[in-house]
Coordinates of C-alpha atoms in Angstrom, one line a residue:
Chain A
X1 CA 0.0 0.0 0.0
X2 CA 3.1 2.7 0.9
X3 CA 4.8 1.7 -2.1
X4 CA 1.1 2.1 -4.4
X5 CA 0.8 5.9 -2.6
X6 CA 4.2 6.8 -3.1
X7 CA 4.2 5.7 -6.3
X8 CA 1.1 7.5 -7.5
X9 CA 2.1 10.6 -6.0
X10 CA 6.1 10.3 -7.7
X11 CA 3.6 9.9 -11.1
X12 CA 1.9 12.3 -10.7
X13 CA 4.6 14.7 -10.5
X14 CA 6.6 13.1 -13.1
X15 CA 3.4 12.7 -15.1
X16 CA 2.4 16.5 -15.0
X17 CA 6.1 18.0 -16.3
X18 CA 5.8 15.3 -18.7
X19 CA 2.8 17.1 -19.9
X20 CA 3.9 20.3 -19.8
X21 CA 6.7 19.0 -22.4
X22 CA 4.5 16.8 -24.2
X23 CA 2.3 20.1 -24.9
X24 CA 4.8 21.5 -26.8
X25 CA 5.0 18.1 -29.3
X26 CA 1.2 18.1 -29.5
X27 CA 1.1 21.7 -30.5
X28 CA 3.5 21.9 -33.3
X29 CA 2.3 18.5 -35.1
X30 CA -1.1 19.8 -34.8
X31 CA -0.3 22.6 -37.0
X32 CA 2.4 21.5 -39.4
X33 CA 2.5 17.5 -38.8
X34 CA 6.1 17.6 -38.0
X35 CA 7.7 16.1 -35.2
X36 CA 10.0 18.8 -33.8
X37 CA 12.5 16.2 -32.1
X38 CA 14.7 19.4 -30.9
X39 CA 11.6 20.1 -28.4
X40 CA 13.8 18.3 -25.5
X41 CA 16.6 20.2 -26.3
X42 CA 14.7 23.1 -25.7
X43 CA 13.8 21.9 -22.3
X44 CA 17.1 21.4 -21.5
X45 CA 19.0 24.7 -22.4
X46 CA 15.5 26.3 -20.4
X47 CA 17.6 24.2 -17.5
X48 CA 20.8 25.4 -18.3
X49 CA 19.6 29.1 -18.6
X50 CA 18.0 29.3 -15.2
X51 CA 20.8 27.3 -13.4
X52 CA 23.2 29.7 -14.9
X53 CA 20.8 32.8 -14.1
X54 CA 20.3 31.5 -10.3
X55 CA 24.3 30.9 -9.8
X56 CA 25.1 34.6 -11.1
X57 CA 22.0 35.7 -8.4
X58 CA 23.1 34.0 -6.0
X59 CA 26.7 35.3 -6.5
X60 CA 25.9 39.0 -6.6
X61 CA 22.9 38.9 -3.9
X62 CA 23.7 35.8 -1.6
X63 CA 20.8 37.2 0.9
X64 CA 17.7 37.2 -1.8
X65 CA 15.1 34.7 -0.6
X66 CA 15.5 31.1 -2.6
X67 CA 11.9 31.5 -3.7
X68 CA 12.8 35.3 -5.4
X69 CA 16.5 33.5 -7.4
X70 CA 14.6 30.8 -8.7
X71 CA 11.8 33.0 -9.7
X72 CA 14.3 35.1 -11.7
X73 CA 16.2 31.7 -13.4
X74 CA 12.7 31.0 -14.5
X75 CA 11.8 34.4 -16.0
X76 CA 15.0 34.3 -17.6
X77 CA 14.3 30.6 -18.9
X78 CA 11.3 31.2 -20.1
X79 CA 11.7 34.1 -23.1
X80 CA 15.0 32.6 -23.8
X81 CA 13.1 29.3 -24.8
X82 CA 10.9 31.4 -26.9
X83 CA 13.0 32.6 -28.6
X84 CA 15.3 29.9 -29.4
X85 CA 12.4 27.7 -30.3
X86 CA 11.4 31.1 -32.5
X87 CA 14.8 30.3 -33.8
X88 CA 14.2 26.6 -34.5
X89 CA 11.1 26.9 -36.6
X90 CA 12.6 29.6 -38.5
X91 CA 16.1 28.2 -39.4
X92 CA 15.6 24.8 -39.4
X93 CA 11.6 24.1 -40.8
X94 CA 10.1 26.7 -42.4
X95 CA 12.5 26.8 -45.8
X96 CA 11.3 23.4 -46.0
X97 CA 7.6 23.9 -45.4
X98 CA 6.7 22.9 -48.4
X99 CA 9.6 19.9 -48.8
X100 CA 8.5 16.2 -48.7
X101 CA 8.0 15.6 -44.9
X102 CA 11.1 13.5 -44.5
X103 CA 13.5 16.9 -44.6
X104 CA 11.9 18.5 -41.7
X105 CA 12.2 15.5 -39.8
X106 CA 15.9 15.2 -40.3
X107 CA 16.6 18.5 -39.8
X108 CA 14.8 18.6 -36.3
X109 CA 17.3 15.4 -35.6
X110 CA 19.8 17.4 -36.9
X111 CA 18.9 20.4 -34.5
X112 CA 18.4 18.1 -31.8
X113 CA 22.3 17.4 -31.9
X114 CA 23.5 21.3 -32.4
X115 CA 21.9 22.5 -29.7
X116 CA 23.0 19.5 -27.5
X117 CA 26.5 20.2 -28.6
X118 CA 25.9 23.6 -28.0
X119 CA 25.2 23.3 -24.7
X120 CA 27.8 20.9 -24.2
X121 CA 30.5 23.5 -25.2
X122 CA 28.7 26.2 -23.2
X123 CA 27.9 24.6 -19.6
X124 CA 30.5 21.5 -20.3
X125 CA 30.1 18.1 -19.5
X126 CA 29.4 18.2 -15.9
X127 CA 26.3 18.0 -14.1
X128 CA 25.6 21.4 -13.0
X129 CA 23.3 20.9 -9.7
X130 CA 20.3 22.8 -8.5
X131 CA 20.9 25.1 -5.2
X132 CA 18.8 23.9 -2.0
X133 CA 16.7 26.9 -2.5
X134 CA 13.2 26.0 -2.7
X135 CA 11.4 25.0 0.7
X136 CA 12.3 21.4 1.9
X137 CA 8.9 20.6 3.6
X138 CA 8.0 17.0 4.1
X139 CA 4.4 15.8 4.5
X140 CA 3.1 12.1 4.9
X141 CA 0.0 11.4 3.8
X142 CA -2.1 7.9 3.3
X143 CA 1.5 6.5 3.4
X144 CA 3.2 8.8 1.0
X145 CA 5.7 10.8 1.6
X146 CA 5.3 14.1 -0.2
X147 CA 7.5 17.7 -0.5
X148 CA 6.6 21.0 -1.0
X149 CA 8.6 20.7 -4.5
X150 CA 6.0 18.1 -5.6
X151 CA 2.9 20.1 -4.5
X152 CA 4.6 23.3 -6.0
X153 CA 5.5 21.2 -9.7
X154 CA 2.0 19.3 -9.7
X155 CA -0.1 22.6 -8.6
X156 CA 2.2 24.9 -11.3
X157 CA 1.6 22.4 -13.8
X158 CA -1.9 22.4 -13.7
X159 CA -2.6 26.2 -13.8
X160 CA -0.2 26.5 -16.7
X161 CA -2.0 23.6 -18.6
X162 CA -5.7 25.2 -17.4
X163 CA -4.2 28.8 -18.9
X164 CA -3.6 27.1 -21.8
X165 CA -6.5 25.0 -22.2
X166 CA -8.1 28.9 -22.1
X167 CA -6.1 30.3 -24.5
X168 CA -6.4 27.3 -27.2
X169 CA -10.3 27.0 -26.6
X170 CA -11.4 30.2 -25.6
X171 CA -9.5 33.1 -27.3
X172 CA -9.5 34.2 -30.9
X173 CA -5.8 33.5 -31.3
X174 CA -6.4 30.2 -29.7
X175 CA -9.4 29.9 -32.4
X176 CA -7.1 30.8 -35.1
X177 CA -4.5 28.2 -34.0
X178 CA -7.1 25.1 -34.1
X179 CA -8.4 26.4 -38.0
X180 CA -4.8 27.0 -39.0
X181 CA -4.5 22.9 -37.8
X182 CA -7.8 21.9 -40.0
X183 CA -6.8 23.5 -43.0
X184 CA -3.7 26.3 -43.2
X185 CA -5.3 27.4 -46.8
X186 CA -9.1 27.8 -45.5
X187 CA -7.4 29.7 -42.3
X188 CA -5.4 32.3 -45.2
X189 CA -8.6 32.6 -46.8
X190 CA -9.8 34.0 -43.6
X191 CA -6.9 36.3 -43.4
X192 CA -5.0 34.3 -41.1
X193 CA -1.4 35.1 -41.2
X194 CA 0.0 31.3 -41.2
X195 CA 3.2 31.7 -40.5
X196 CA 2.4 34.3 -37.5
X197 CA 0.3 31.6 -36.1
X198 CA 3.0 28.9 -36.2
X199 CA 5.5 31.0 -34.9
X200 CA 3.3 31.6 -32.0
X201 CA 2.8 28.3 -31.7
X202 CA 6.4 27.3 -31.5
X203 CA 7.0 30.2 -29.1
X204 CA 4.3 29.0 -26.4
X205 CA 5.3 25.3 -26.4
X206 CA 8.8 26.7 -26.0
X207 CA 7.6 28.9 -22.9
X208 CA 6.2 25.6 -21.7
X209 CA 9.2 23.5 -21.8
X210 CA 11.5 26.1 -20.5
X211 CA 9.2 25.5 -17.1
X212 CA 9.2 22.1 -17.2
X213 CA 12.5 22.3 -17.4
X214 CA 13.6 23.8 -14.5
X215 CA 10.7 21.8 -12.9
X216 CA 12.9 18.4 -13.7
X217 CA 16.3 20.5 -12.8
X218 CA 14.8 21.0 -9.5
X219 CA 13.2 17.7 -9.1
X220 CA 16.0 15.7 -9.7
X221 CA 18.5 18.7 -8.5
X222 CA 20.9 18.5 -11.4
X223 CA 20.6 19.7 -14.9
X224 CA 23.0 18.0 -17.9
X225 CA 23.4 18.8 -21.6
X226 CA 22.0 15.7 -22.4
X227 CA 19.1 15.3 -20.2
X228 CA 16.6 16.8 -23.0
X229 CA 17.3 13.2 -24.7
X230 CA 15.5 11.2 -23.0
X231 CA 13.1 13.7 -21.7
X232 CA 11.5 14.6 -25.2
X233 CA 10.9 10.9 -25.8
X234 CA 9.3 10.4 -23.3
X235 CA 7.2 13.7 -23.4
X236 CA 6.9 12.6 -27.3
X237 CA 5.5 9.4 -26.1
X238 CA 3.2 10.7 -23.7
X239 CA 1.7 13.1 -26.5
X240 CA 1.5 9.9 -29.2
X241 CA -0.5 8.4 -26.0
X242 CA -3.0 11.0 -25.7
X243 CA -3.6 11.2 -29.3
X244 CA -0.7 13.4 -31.3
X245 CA -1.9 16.8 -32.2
X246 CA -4.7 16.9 -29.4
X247 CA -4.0 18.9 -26.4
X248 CA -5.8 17.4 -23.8
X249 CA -4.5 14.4 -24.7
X250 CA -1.2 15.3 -24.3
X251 CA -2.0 16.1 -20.6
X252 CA -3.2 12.8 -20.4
X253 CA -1.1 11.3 -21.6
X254 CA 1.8 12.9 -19.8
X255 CA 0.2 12.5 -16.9
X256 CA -0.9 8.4 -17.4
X257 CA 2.6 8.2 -18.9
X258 CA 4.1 9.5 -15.6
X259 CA 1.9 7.1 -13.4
X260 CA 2.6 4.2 -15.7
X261 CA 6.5 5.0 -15.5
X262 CA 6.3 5.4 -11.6
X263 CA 4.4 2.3 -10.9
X264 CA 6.4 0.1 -12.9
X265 CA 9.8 1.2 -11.6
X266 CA 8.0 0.3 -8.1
X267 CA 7.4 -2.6 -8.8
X268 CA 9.3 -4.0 -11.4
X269 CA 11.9 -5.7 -8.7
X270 CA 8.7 -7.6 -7.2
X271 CA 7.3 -8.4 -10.8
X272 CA 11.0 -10.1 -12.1
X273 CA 11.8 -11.3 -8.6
X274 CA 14.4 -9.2 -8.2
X275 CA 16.1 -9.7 -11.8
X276 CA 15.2 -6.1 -13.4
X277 CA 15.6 -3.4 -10.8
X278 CA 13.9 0.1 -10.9
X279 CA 16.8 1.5 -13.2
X280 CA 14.6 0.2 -15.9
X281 CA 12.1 2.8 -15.1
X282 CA 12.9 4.5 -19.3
X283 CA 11.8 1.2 -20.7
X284 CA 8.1 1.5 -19.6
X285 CA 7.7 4.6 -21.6
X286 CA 9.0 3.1 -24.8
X287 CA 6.6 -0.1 -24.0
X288 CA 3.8 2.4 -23.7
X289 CA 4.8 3.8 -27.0
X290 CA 5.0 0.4 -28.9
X291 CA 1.7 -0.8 -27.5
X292 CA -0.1 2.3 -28.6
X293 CA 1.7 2.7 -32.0
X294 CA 0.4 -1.2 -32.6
X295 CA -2.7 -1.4 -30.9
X296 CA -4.1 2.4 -31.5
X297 CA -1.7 4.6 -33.2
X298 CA -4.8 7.5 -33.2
X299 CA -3.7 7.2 -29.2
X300 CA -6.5 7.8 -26.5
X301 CA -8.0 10.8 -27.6
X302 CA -6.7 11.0 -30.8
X303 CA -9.5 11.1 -33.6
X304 CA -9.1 9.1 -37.0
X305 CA -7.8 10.6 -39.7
X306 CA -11.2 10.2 -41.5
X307 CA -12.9 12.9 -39.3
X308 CA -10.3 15.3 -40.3
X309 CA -12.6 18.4 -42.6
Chain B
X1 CA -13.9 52.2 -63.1
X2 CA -14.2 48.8 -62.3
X3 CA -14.2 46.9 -58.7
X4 CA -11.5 44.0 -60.1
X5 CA -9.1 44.1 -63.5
X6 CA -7.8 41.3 -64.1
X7 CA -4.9 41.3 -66.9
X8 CA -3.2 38.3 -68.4
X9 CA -3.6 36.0 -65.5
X10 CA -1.6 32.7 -66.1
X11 CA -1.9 29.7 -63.5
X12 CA 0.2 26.6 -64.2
X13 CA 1.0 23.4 -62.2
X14 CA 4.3 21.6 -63.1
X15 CA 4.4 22.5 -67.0
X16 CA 0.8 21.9 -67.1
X17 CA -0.9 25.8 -68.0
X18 CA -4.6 26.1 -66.1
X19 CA -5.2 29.2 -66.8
X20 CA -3.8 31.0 -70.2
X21 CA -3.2 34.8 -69.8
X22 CA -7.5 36.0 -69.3
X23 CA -9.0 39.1 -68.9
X24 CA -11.5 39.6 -66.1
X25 CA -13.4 43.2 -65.5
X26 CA -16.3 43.4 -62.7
X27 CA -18.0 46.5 -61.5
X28 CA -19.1 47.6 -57.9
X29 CA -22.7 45.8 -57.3
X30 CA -22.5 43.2 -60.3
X31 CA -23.4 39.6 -60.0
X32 CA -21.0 38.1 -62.6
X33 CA -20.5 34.4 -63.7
X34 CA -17.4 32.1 -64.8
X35 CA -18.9 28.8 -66.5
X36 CA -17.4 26.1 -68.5
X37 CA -16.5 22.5 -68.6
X38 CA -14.8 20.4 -66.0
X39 CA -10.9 21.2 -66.2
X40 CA -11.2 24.6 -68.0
X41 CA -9.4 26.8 -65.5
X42 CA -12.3 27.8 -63.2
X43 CA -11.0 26.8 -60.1
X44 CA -7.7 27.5 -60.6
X45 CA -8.6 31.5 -61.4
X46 CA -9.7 31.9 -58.3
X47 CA -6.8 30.4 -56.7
X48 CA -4.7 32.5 -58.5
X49 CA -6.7 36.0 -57.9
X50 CA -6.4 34.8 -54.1
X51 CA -2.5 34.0 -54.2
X52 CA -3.1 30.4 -53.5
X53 CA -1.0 29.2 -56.5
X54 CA 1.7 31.0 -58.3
X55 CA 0.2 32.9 -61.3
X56 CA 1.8 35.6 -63.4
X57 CA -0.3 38.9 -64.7
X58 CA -1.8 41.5 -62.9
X59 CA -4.8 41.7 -60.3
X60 CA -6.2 45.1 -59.6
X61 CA -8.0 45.4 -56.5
X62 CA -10.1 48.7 -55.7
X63 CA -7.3 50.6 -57.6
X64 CA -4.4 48.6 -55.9
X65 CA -2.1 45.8 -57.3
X66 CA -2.6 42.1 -55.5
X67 CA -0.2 40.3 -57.7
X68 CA 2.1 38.7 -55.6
X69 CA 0.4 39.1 -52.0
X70 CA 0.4 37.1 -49.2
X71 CA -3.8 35.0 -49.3
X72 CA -4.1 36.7 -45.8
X73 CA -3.6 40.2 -47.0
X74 CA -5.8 39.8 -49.8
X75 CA -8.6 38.5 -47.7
X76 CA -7.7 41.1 -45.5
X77 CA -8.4 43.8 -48.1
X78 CA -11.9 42.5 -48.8
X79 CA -11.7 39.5 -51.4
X80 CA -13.5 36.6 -49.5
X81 CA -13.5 32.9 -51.3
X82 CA -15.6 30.3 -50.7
X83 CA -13.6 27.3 -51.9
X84 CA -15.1 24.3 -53.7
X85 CA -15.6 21.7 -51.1
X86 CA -16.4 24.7 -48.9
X87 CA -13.5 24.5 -46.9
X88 CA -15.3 24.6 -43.4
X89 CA -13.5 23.7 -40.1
X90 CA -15.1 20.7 -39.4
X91 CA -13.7 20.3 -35.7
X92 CA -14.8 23.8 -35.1
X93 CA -18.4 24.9 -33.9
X94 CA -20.5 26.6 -36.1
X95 CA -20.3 29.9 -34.2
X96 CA -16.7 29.2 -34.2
X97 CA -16.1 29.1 -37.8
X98 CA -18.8 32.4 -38.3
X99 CA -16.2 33.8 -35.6
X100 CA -13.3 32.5 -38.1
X101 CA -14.9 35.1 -40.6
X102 CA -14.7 37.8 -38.7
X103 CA -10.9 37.1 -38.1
X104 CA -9.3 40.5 -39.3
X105 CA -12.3 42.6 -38.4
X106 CA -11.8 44.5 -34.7
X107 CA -15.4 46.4 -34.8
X108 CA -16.8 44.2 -32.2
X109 CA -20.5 45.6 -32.4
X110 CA -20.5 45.5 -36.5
X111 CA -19.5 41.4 -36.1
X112 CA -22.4 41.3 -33.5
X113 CA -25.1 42.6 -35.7
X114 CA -23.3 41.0 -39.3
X115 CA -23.6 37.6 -37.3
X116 CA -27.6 38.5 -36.3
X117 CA -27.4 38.7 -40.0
X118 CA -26.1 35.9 -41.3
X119 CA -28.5 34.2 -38.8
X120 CA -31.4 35.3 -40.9
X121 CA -29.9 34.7 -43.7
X122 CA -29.3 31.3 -42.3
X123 CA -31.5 30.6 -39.4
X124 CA -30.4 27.0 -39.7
X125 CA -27.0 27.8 -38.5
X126 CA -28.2 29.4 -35.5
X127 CA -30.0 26.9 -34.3
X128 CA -26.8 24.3 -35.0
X129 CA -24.3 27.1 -33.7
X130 CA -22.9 25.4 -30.8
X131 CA -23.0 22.1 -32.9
X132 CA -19.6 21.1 -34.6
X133 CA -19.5 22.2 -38.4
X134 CA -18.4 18.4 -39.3
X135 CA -21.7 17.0 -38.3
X136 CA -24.0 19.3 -40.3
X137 CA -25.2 18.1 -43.8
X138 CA -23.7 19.2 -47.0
X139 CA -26.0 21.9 -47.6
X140 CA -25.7 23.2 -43.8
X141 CA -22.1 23.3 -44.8
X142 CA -22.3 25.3 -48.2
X143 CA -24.6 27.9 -46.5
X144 CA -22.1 28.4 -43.4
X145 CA -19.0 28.3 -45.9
X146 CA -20.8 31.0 -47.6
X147 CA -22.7 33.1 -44.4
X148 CA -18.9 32.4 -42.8
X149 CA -17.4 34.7 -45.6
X150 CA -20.2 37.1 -45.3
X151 CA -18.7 37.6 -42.0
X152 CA -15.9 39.3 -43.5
X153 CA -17.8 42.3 -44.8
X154 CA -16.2 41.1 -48.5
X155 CA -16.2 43.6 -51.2
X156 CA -15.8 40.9 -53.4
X157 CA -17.3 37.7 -52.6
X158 CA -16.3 34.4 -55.0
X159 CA -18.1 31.3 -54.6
X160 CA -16.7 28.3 -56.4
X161 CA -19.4 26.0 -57.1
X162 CA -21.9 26.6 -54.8
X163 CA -24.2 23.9 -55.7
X164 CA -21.6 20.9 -56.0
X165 CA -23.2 17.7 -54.6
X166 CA -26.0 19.3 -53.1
X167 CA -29.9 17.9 -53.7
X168 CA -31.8 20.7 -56.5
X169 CA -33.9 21.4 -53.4
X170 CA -31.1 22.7 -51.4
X171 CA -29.4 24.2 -54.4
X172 CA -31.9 26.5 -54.9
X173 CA -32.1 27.9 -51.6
X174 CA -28.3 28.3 -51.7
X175 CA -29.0 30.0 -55.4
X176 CA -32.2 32.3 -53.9
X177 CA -29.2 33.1 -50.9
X178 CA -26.7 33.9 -53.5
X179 CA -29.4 36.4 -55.2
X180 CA -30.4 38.2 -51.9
X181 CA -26.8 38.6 -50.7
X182 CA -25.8 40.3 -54.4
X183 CA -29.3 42.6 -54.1
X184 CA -27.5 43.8 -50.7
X185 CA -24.9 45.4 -52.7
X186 CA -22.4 42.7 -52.4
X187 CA -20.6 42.1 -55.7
X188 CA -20.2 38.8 -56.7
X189 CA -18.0 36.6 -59.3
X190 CA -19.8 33.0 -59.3
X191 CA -18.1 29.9 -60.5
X192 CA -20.6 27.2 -61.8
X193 CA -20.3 24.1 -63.6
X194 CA -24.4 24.4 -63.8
X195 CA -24.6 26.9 -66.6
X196 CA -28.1 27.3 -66.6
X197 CA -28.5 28.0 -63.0
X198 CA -25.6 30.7 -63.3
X199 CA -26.6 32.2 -66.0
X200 CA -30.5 32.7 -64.7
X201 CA -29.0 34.4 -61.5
X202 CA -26.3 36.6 -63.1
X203 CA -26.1 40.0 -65.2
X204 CA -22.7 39.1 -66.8
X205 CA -20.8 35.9 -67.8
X206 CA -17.5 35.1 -69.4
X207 CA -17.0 31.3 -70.7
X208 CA -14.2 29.4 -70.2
X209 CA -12.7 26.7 -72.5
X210 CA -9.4 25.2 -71.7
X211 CA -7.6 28.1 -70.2
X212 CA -8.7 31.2 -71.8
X213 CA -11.9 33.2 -72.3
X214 CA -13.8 32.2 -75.3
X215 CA -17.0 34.0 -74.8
X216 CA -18.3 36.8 -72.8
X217 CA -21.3 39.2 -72.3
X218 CA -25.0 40.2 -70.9
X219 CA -26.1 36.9 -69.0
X220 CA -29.5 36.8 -70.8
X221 CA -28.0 37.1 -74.4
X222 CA -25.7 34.3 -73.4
X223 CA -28.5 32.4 -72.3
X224 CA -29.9 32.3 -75.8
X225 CA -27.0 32.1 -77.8
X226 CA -26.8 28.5 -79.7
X227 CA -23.8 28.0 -79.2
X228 CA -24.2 27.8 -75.0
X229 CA -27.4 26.3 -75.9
X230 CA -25.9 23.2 -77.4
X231 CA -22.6 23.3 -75.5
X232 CA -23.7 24.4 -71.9
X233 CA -27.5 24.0 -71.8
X234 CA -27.6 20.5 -73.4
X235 CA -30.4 21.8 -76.2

């Protein structure tokens, strides 16, 4: 029973910055059916740039509150993303908008390893490590043992995703965003600037993986040039799971993706007897993948391509 | 003076030539027609005067040149096309895609009262408007396509074949639509396989043959000329 709480809870957590990345993925194939595999990346260098932005804070003002230097690593983080994902669809995918779709996709691989090299020669090999700065609270509850980190990541996550659950279904732009997805020449026709729209669109999922970066920095208390690897496959994962191209599934499926990953590292030792130990926590992510892509590649919420106008 | 000049338009796909250098003149108000066979270059004129496809000539707007502009901007100055299929976002509500219409307009209270419009125009689609566009019927779908570019406030409103794979029933209230909307003031270039239907509705027509303009003139005197008669009119 500890082990099924404490697992749910270390899900959740994982589950809902998975889905902040995961966002990011959904939004970008929704509109141009590309796969922008330097998403991680992005999350990554959002990492890097708040680490660095907290160090230099906490070098010239050691006596600012932890809340206030972490709060300025992430407002730094956050626009930097923006624009660097700006960047990405402008260098790297829109010369080849109208290319067979192959191109795109290798030149997103082929971003995916600048900016990881990049960052490499920047912030080096190292780990860099996240200061103790946030609150260290420790709650049990029903068994679990829960932090103040994962109430802060799980309760930021979810006001971010409901703002942009607003946004996408509520405002025009949001409006203009889902009829630029249906049909990008029927959205012109209405005098929708296109390429404004997907510019938007890769600056928001940017601004969303830049948090959820620094959420996984903190959680795990280090940041590494390559940790945007495995990070956007499994947040790519979690958004083929909910249905690629639908944002609420993505949540879903970053969140069920979490869960799944959480409960199987728990239990994995007792499942093998004791052969496959909870290191193998990144396989469940890729079985969840397989499974979908053979059993319902449309994902959970993921409509067929029939309904499509 | 006229509303559009169109000069030596030229669309081609590949090597293939669509459209072969035609002359198109319509006048604030008029309700003007394009008819001809399958394949002659209908379609692809209006893709070209909305910078869909590359096209070479020139497109006079209201006294300024569209050739080479963005499809937004055009749309944006007034030029509103309803595409063949109709081109309606399915996974968006009605209201949604009348809202859609209204993109690049900002007078809040002139959208409210152009949508109570539009709603008697089309009280159908108010009573579907929280409905998603996908599930109405083909006919539901031509009339928001076409109440969806009313939105816009279009100078110029093109319709490309309006009645395509609709019952006559429903084709005829689309056509009566098309007639009130032009006796509004709105000037209209239609684009009909249906000959006889277009030609009943509109003042002028031009007929188009494989790329160019091989006939043009008063609607009516078209109507009786033999040579539509037999090619267009099956008499």
């Amino acid at each position: 029973m500890d082990i099924l709480a404490q697992q749910l809870v270390n899900g959740l957590v994982l589950g809902s910055i998975y889905a902040l990345v995961a966002l990011g993925y959904t939004m970008v194939y929704g509109i141009l059916e590309l796969i922008n595999f330097a998403h991680g990346e992005v999350t990554m260098i959002g990492a890097m740039v708040a680490l660095t932005v907290i160090g230099a804070l906490l070098g010239v003002f050691p006596q600012l509150p932890g809340l206030v230097v972490v709060l300025g690593g992430v407002l730094v983080a956050i626009p930097a993303c923006m624009l660097l994902g700006f960047g990405i669809e402008k260098v790297a995918y829109r010369p080849l908008r109208h290319a067979p779709r192959l191109a795109p996709l290798i030149t997103a691989i082929g971003m995916s390893i600048v900016l990881q090299n990049a960052a490499m020669l920047v912030w080096g090999r190292q780990y860099v490590s996240f200061p103790p700065l946030l609150p260290q609270g420790r709650y049990v509850i029903l068994g679990a043992q829960i932090t103040d980190l994962q109430i802060f990541i799980v309760l930021l996550s979810f006001t971010i995703m409901g703002g942009l659950w607003l946004l996408v279904e509520r405002s025009r732009l949001g409006r203009a965003m889902r009829a630029t997805a249906q049909s990008r020449e029927v959205a012109q026709l209405m005098g929708v600037n296109v390429d404004r729209i997907v510019s938007l669109t890769f600056i928001v999922g940017s601004g969303l993986a830049a948090v959820a970066g620094v959420m996984v920095s903190a959680y795990y208390g280090l940041a590494h040039y390559y940790m945007g690897f495995m990070l956007g496959l499994k947040a790519f994962s979690a958004a083929v799971l909910g249905g690629i191209g639908n944002i609420v599934g993505a949540m879903l499926g970053g969140l069920l993706l979490g869960i799944i990953e959480a409960l199987g590292a728990g239990y994995i030792g007792d499942l093998t007897g004791g052969f496959l130990g909870s290191h193998y926590q990144d396989v469940f992510a890729f079985f969840v993948l397989i499974t979908v892509l053979v059993f319902r590649p449309s994902g959970l919420l993921g409509e067929r391509v029939a309904n499509r106008a | 003076m006229s509303l559009l000049a169109v000069r030596g338009l030229r669309v081609a796909y590949g090597g293939i030539q669509a459209v072969r250098g035609i002359d198109l003149d319509i006048a604030q108000g008029e309700l003007v027609c394009l008819i001809g066979p399958n394949g002659a270059g209908k379609s692809s004129t209006l893709r070209g005067l909305m910078g869909l496809v590359g096209h070479e000539g020139q497109v006079h707007f209201d006294g300024a040149c569209l050739t080479g502009r963005a499809t937004h901007e055009i749309a944006t100055r007034g030029i509103a096309l309803v595409p063949e299929g109709r081109g309606i976002f399915g996974r968006l509500t009605v209201a949604e895609n009348l809202a859609m219409g209204a993109y690049s307009r900002r007078d809040h209270a002139a959208i409210r009262v152009d949508m109570a419009h539009v709603h008697a125009l089309f009280p159908r689609l108010e009573e579907r408007r929280d409905q998603l566009a996908g599930t109405l019927s083909g006919g539901e779908q031509q009339m928001l396509a076409i109440a969806r570019a009313l939105m816009g406030r279009p100078r110029l409103l093109l319709l490309d074949e309006p009645s395509m794979g609709l019952a006559p029933l429903m084709v005829r209230r689309i056509y009566e639509t098309v007639t009130t909307v032009a006796r509004e003031g709105v000037t209209i270039l239609l684009v009909e396989q249906n000959a006889h239907l277009a030609l009943r509705i509109s003042q002028r027509a031009y007929v188009m043959e494989s790329g160019s303009i091989s006939l043009s003139g008063n609607s009516p005197e078209l109507a009786m000329d033999t040579r539509i008669r037999a090619a267009y009119l099956g008499e």
